[in-house]
Short mmCIF file of C-alpha atoms in Angstrom, two decimals:
data_model
loop_
_atom_site.label_atom_id
_atom_site.label_comp_id
_atom_site.label_asym_id
_atom_site.label_seq_id
_atom_site.Cartn_x
_atom_site.Cartn_y
_atom_site.Cartn_z
CA UNK E 1 0.13 -0.50 0.03
CA UNK E 2 1.05 3.42 -1.23
CA UNK E 3 -0.01 6.17 2.17
CA UNK E 4 1.32 9.82 0.15
CA UNK E 5 0.09 12.82 2.56
CA UNK E 6 -1.31 15.14 0.32
CA UNK E 7 -2.55 18.27 0.81
CA UNK E 8 -5.72 21.05 -0.91
CA UNK E 9 -7.76 24.19 0.24
CA UNK E 10 -9.86 25.13 2.58
CA UNK E 11 -12.97 25.71 1.11
CA UNK E 12 -12.53 29.22 1.71
CA UNK E 13 -8.74 29.42 0.60
CA UNK E 14 -7.40 30.97 3.91
CA UNK E 15 -5.10 27.69 4.86
CA UNK E 16 -4.13 23.95 2.94
CA UNK E 17 -5.65 20.80 4.72
CA UNK E 18 -3.61 18.10 4.87
CA UNK E 19 -4.43 14.31 5.49
CA UNK E 20 -3.56 10.73 3.86
CA UNK E 21 -4.23 9.63 0.29
CA UNK E 22 -4.11 5.18 0.48
CA UNK E 23 -3.38 3.84 -2.40
CA UNK E 24 -2.24 0.22 -3.33
CA UNK E 25 0.18 -0.96 -5.17
CA UNK E 26 0.68 1.67 -8.55
CA UNK E 27 -0.41 -1.50 -11.37
CA UNK E 28 0.46 -0.50 -15.02
CA UNK E 29 -2.77 0.94 -15.23
CA UNK E 30 -5.50 1.56 -18.20
CA UNK E 31 -8.25 3.91 -17.42
CA UNK E 32 -10.41 0.82 -16.88
CA UNK E 33 -8.37 0.30 -14.09
CA UNK E 34 -9.11 3.53 -11.93
CA UNK E 35 -9.82 3.40 -8.98
CA UNK E 36 -12.75 3.60 -6.70
CA UNK E 37 -12.35 6.55 -3.71
CA UNK E 38 -13.67 7.07 0.03
CA UNK E 39 -14.09 10.12 1.17
CA UNK E 40 -14.68 9.50 5.19
CA UNK E 41 -15.99 12.52 6.75
CA UNK E 42 -15.38 12.85 10.58
CA UNK E 43 -17.10 12.72 13.52
CA UNK E 44 -17.75 15.46 15.56
CA UNK E 45 -14.99 16.99 17.65
CA UNK E 46 -10.82 18.21 17.53
CA UNK E 47 -10.53 14.86 15.48
CA UNK E 48 -7.93 13.89 12.95
CA UNK E 49 -6.85 12.35 9.91
CA UNK E 50 -6.47 8.94 11.93
CA UNK E 51 -9.22 9.04 13.42
CA UNK E 52 -7.00 9.28 16.26
CA UNK E 53 -8.59 12.70 19.26
CA UNK E 54 -4.88 14.37 20.29
CA UNK E 55 -5.41 16.57 22.49
CA UNK E 56 -7.14 14.58 24.96
CA UNK E 57 -4.59 12.32 23.66
CA UNK E 58 -6.74 10.02 22.24
CA UNK E 59 -5.89 7.08 20.10
CA UNK E 60 -8.35 4.98 17.83
CA UNK E 61 -7.17 4.72 14.83
CA UNK E 62 -9.79 4.29 13.02
CA UNK E 63 -9.69 5.88 9.75
CA UNK E 64 -6.17 4.07 8.72
CA UNK E 65 -7.02 0.58 9.68
CA UNK E 66 -10.28 1.20 7.30
CA UNK E 67 -7.52 3.14 4.57
CA UNK E 68 -5.33 -0.34 5.36
CA UNK E 69 -7.98 -2.63 4.33
CA UNK E 70 -9.69 -1.19 1.91
CA UNK E 71 -6.57 0.03 -0.14
CA UNK E 72 -4.03 -3.25 0.73
CA UNK E 73 -6.25 -6.25 2.58
CA UNK E 74 -8.79 -6.70 0.29
CA UNK E 75 -8.30 -8.29 -3.80
CA UNK E 76 -5.65 -6.61 -5.83
CA UNK E 77 -9.11 -6.01 -8.08
CA UNK E 78 -11.15 -5.20 -6.19
CA UNK E 79 -9.53 -2.20 -3.78
CA UNK E 80 -10.65 1.70 -3.34
CA UNK E 81 -8.57 4.40 -2.62
CA UNK E 82 -9.11 6.06 0.46
CA UNK E 83 -8.19 9.93 2.08
CA UNK E 84 -8.66 11.36 5.44
CA UNK E 85 -7.64 14.58 6.31
CA UNK E 86 -6.88 16.61 9.31
CA UNK E 87 -10.31 18.70 10.11
CA UNK E 88 -10.36 22.73 9.70
CA UNK E 89 -8.10 23.65 13.19
CA UNK E 90 -6.51 20.56 14.13
CA UNK E 91 -3.20 18.38 13.21
CA UNK E 92 -1.18 20.31 10.91
CA UNK E 93 -4.98 21.64 8.89
CA UNK E 94 -4.14 24.95 11.11
CA UNK E 95 -3.56 29.05 10.49
CA UNK E 96 -0.36 30.48 12.25
CA UNK E 97 -1.39 32.69 14.81
CA UNK E 98 -4.75 30.92 15.30
CA UNK E 99 -5.78 28.90 17.98
CA UNK E 100 -9.08 29.22 18.23
CA UNK E 101 -9.78 27.65 14.39
CA UNK E 102 -11.50 24.74 15.13
CA UNK E 103 -13.65 26.82 17.85
CA UNK E 104 -14.50 29.24 14.65
CA UNK E 105 -15.21 26.42 12.72
CA UNK E 106 -19.28 26.09 10.71
CA UNK E 107 -20.92 22.87 10.34
CA UNK E 108 -20.71 24.76 6.35
CA UNK E 109 -17.25 24.85 6.57
CA UNK E 110 -16.34 21.20 7.37
CA UNK E 111 -19.37 20.71 4.72
CA UNK E 112 -17.53 22.69 2.07
CA UNK E 113 -14.15 21.48 3.57
CA UNK E 114 -15.44 17.75 2.69
CA UNK E 115 -15.61 19.05 -0.01
CA UNK E 116 -13.00 20.92 -1.79
CA UNK E 117 -11.47 17.07 -0.42
CA UNK E 118 -13.63 15.14 -3.25
CA UNK E 119 -12.36 17.90 -6.02
CA UNK E 120 -8.90 16.84 -4.57
CA UNK E 121 -10.04 13.12 -5.64
CA UNK E 122 -11.64 13.62 -8.17
CA UNK E 123 -8.43 15.50 -9.84
CA UNK E 124 -6.08 11.97 -9.29
CA UNK E 125 -5.16 10.32 -11.68
CA UNK E 126 -5.96 7.44 -10.00
CA UNK E 127 -9.45 7.86 -9.03
CA UNK E 128 -11.93 7.05 -11.40
CA UNK E 129 -14.56 9.98 -11.43
CA UNK E 130 -17.47 8.52 -11.38
CA UNK E 131 -16.79 6.00 -8.09
CA UNK E 132 -15.52 8.05 -5.00
CA UNK E 133 -17.96 7.79 -2.32
CA UNK E 134 -18.47 9.75 1.21
CA UNK E 135 -17.79 7.49 5.01
CA UNK E 136 -19.54 9.58 7.24
CA UNK E 137 -19.17 9.00 10.49
CA UNK E 138 -21.81 10.60 13.32
CA UNK E 139 -21.87 14.10 12.34
CA UNK E 140 -20.44 13.11 8.92
CA UNK E 141 -22.71 10.82 8.28
CA UNK E 142 -25.38 13.67 9.24
CA UNK E 143 -24.07 15.47 6.86
CA UNK E 144 -23.31 13.42 4.46
CA UNK E 145 -26.80 14.83 2.18
CA UNK E 146 -25.95 18.89 2.30
CA UNK E 147 -21.72 17.63 0.56
CA UNK E 148 -23.31 15.82 -1.68
CA UNK E 149 -25.78 18.77 -2.59
CA UNK E 150 -22.52 21.00 -2.73
CA UNK E 151 -20.03 18.92 -4.48
CA UNK E 152 -23.22 18.86 -7.20
CA UNK E 153 -22.92 22.79 -6.97
CA UNK E 154 -19.64 22.85 -7.21
CA UNK E 155 -19.74 20.95 -10.71
CA UNK E 156 -18.06 17.75 -9.87
CA UNK E 157 -19.98 14.30 -11.20
CA UNK E 158 -22.24 13.17 -8.26
CA UNK E 159 -21.33 11.23 -5.31
CA UNK E 160 -21.83 7.91 -6.61
CA UNK E 161 -22.38 6.96 -2.70
CA UNK E 162 -22.57 6.82 1.26
CA UNK E 163 -21.82 5.49 4.01
CA UNK E 164 -23.22 6.28 7.19
CA UNK E 165 -21.65 5.01 9.48
CA UNK E 166 -23.08 6.01 13.26
CA UNK E 167 -25.17 8.17 11.76
CA UNK E 168 -28.92 9.47 13.82
CA UNK E 169 -31.97 10.87 11.11
CA UNK E 170 -32.68 13.69 14.08
CA UNK E 171 -31.66 17.22 14.03
CA UNK E 172 -28.90 18.21 16.96
CA UNK E 173 -31.06 19.02 19.60
CA UNK E 174 -33.51 15.65 19.26
CA UNK E 175 -29.99 14.19 19.92
CA UNK E 176 -29.43 15.84 23.22
CA UNK E 177 -33.30 15.76 24.14
CA UNK E 178 -32.31 11.97 23.77
CA UNK E 179 -29.51 11.75 25.16
CA UNK E 180 -30.78 13.81 28.12
CA UNK E 181 -33.46 10.42 28.82
CA UNK E 182 -30.50 8.59 28.20
CA UNK E 183 -28.61 9.64 31.45
CA UNK E 184 -31.68 10.49 33.60
CA UNK E 185 -32.44 6.28 33.45
CA UNK E 186 -28.33 5.37 33.86
CA UNK E 187 -28.38 7.35 36.55
CA UNK E 188 -31.57 5.90 37.84
CA UNK E 189 -29.93 1.88 37.21
CA UNK E 190 -27.15 3.16 39.26
CA UNK E 191 -27.08 1.51 42.73
CA UNK E 192 -25.80 1.55 46.84
CA UNK E 193 -23.98 5.32 47.42
CA UNK E 194 -22.56 5.54 44.11
CA UNK E 195 -26.63 5.84 43.25
CA UNK E 196 -27.64 8.24 45.79
CA UNK E 197 -24.87 10.16 44.86
CA UNK E 198 -25.78 10.57 41.01
CA UNK E 199 -29.55 10.76 41.19
CA UNK E 200 -28.39 14.02 43.55
CA UNK E 201 -26.05 15.80 41.47
CA UNK E 202 -27.99 14.58 37.31
CA UNK E 203 -31.20 16.00 37.59
CA UNK E 204 -33.40 16.43 35.18
CA UNK E 205 -33.36 20.17 35.83
CA UNK E 206 -29.73 20.59 36.80
CA UNK E 207 -29.45 19.20 32.13
CA UNK E 208 -32.08 21.20 30.99
CA UNK E 209 -30.37 24.22 33.01
CA UNK E 210 -27.13 23.25 31.28
CA UNK E 211 -28.30 23.19 27.63
CA UNK E 212 -30.41 26.32 27.57
CA UNK E 213 -27.27 28.30 29.68
CA UNK E 214 -25.27 26.28 26.59
CA UNK E 215 -28.10 28.28 24.14
CA UNK E 216 -28.04 31.19 25.32
CA UNK E 217 -24.89 32.18 25.28
CA UNK E 218 -24.51 30.20 21.36
CA UNK E 219 -27.44 32.79 20.68
CA UNK E 220 -25.45 35.85 21.74
CA UNK E 221 -25.65 39.14 20.72
CA UNK E 222 -23.57 39.58 18.10
CA UNK E 223 -23.23 35.39 16.88
CA UNK E 224 -19.80 34.98 18.36
CA UNK E 225 -17.80 32.51 16.16
CA UNK E 226 -17.18 30.82 19.60
CA UNK E 227 -17.67 31.28 23.77
CA UNK E 228 -15.81 30.42 26.74
CA UNK E 229 -17.30 28.79 29.06
CA UNK E 230 -17.00 28.50 32.83
CA UNK E 231 -13.82 31.17 33.65
CA UNK E 232 -12.63 29.92 30.31
CA UNK E 233 -11.34 26.70 31.00
CA UNK E 234 -13.91 25.76 27.80
CA UNK E 235 -14.52 26.42 24.87
CA UNK E 236 -17.83 25.43 22.38
CA UNK E 237 -18.26 26.14 18.80
CA UNK E 238 -21.02 28.64 19.01
CA UNK E 239 -21.61 28.47 14.37
CA UNK E 240 -21.16 25.54 14.79
CA UNK E 241 -24.13 25.00 17.40
CA UNK E 242 -26.03 27.24 15.37
CA UNK E 243 -25.64 26.10 12.44
CA UNK E 244 -26.56 22.30 12.97
CA UNK E 245 -29.75 23.61 14.86
CA UNK E 246 -31.10 24.95 11.85
CA UNK E 247 -30.60 22.24 10.20
CA UNK E 248 -33.11 19.84 8.70
CA UNK E 249 -31.37 16.21 7.82
CA UNK E 250 -34.46 14.60 8.21
CA UNK E 251 -35.24 16.70 4.35
CA UNK E 252 -31.81 17.34 3.64
CA UNK E 253 -31.68 12.69 3.40
CA UNK E 254 -35.28 12.96 1.45
CA UNK E 255 -33.84 15.75 -1.42
CA UNK E 256 -30.24 15.88 -1.55
CA UNK E 257 -29.42 11.36 -0.79
CA UNK E 258 -30.08 10.10 -4.60
CA UNK E 259 -26.97 7.67 -4.21
CA UNK E 260 -25.80 4.15 -3.74
CA UNK E 261 -25.82 4.07 0.35
CA UNK E 262 -25.10 1.34 3.35
CA UNK E 263 -26.48 2.53 7.21
#
């Protein structure tokens, strides 16, 4: 397998996005031997090209293991190229002097950067332009419908297929509501002293107030790109929150997903 670090411009042209393009070893190749390609769109959080979270020292290696399987471990006549990249503000995809780039990044920035990743593989001489597939994990799966829309708007060949990996067809607001219900149910199941302490500390009222406090800051006057909480110790991507809250994922799935799907 040939793994090469590549780069392409971000959607707004303010920085270079870096990632790895994994290809099977070069063989004598004709136009009929062009490779299908998968572009990985990672989930929420500061995730790099390997599927890791460097700032938390969390190594999962999900993306690079997937790329290895697709480009190296499958039969040669069924090998697939894979592009995975560092999200904006993560790994090498950074802008000098801007430590808050990741937190300034909105949902649509992530969408349009993914379009540029598709544009990169679209232009690669070993890739079949008609066989480009998106694989979205979590948030990556949620935003795939509008990535497909924006790829079409950019004049590129329509996405051939979408792989939905741990995504969901609900709004972020609904997902957070479900998350609160799950947390409260788990707390109720705890027994003994631990259960008593958790039920005192984690209540529906407290979780709702915490969420309302976050939303108030997210929608503060001037629409800040990011906000600081807990005496500046925690940062939240306010623009990302606002754009997700306005996103109709169910409607987008119905309108923009017309390709092959695996979910």
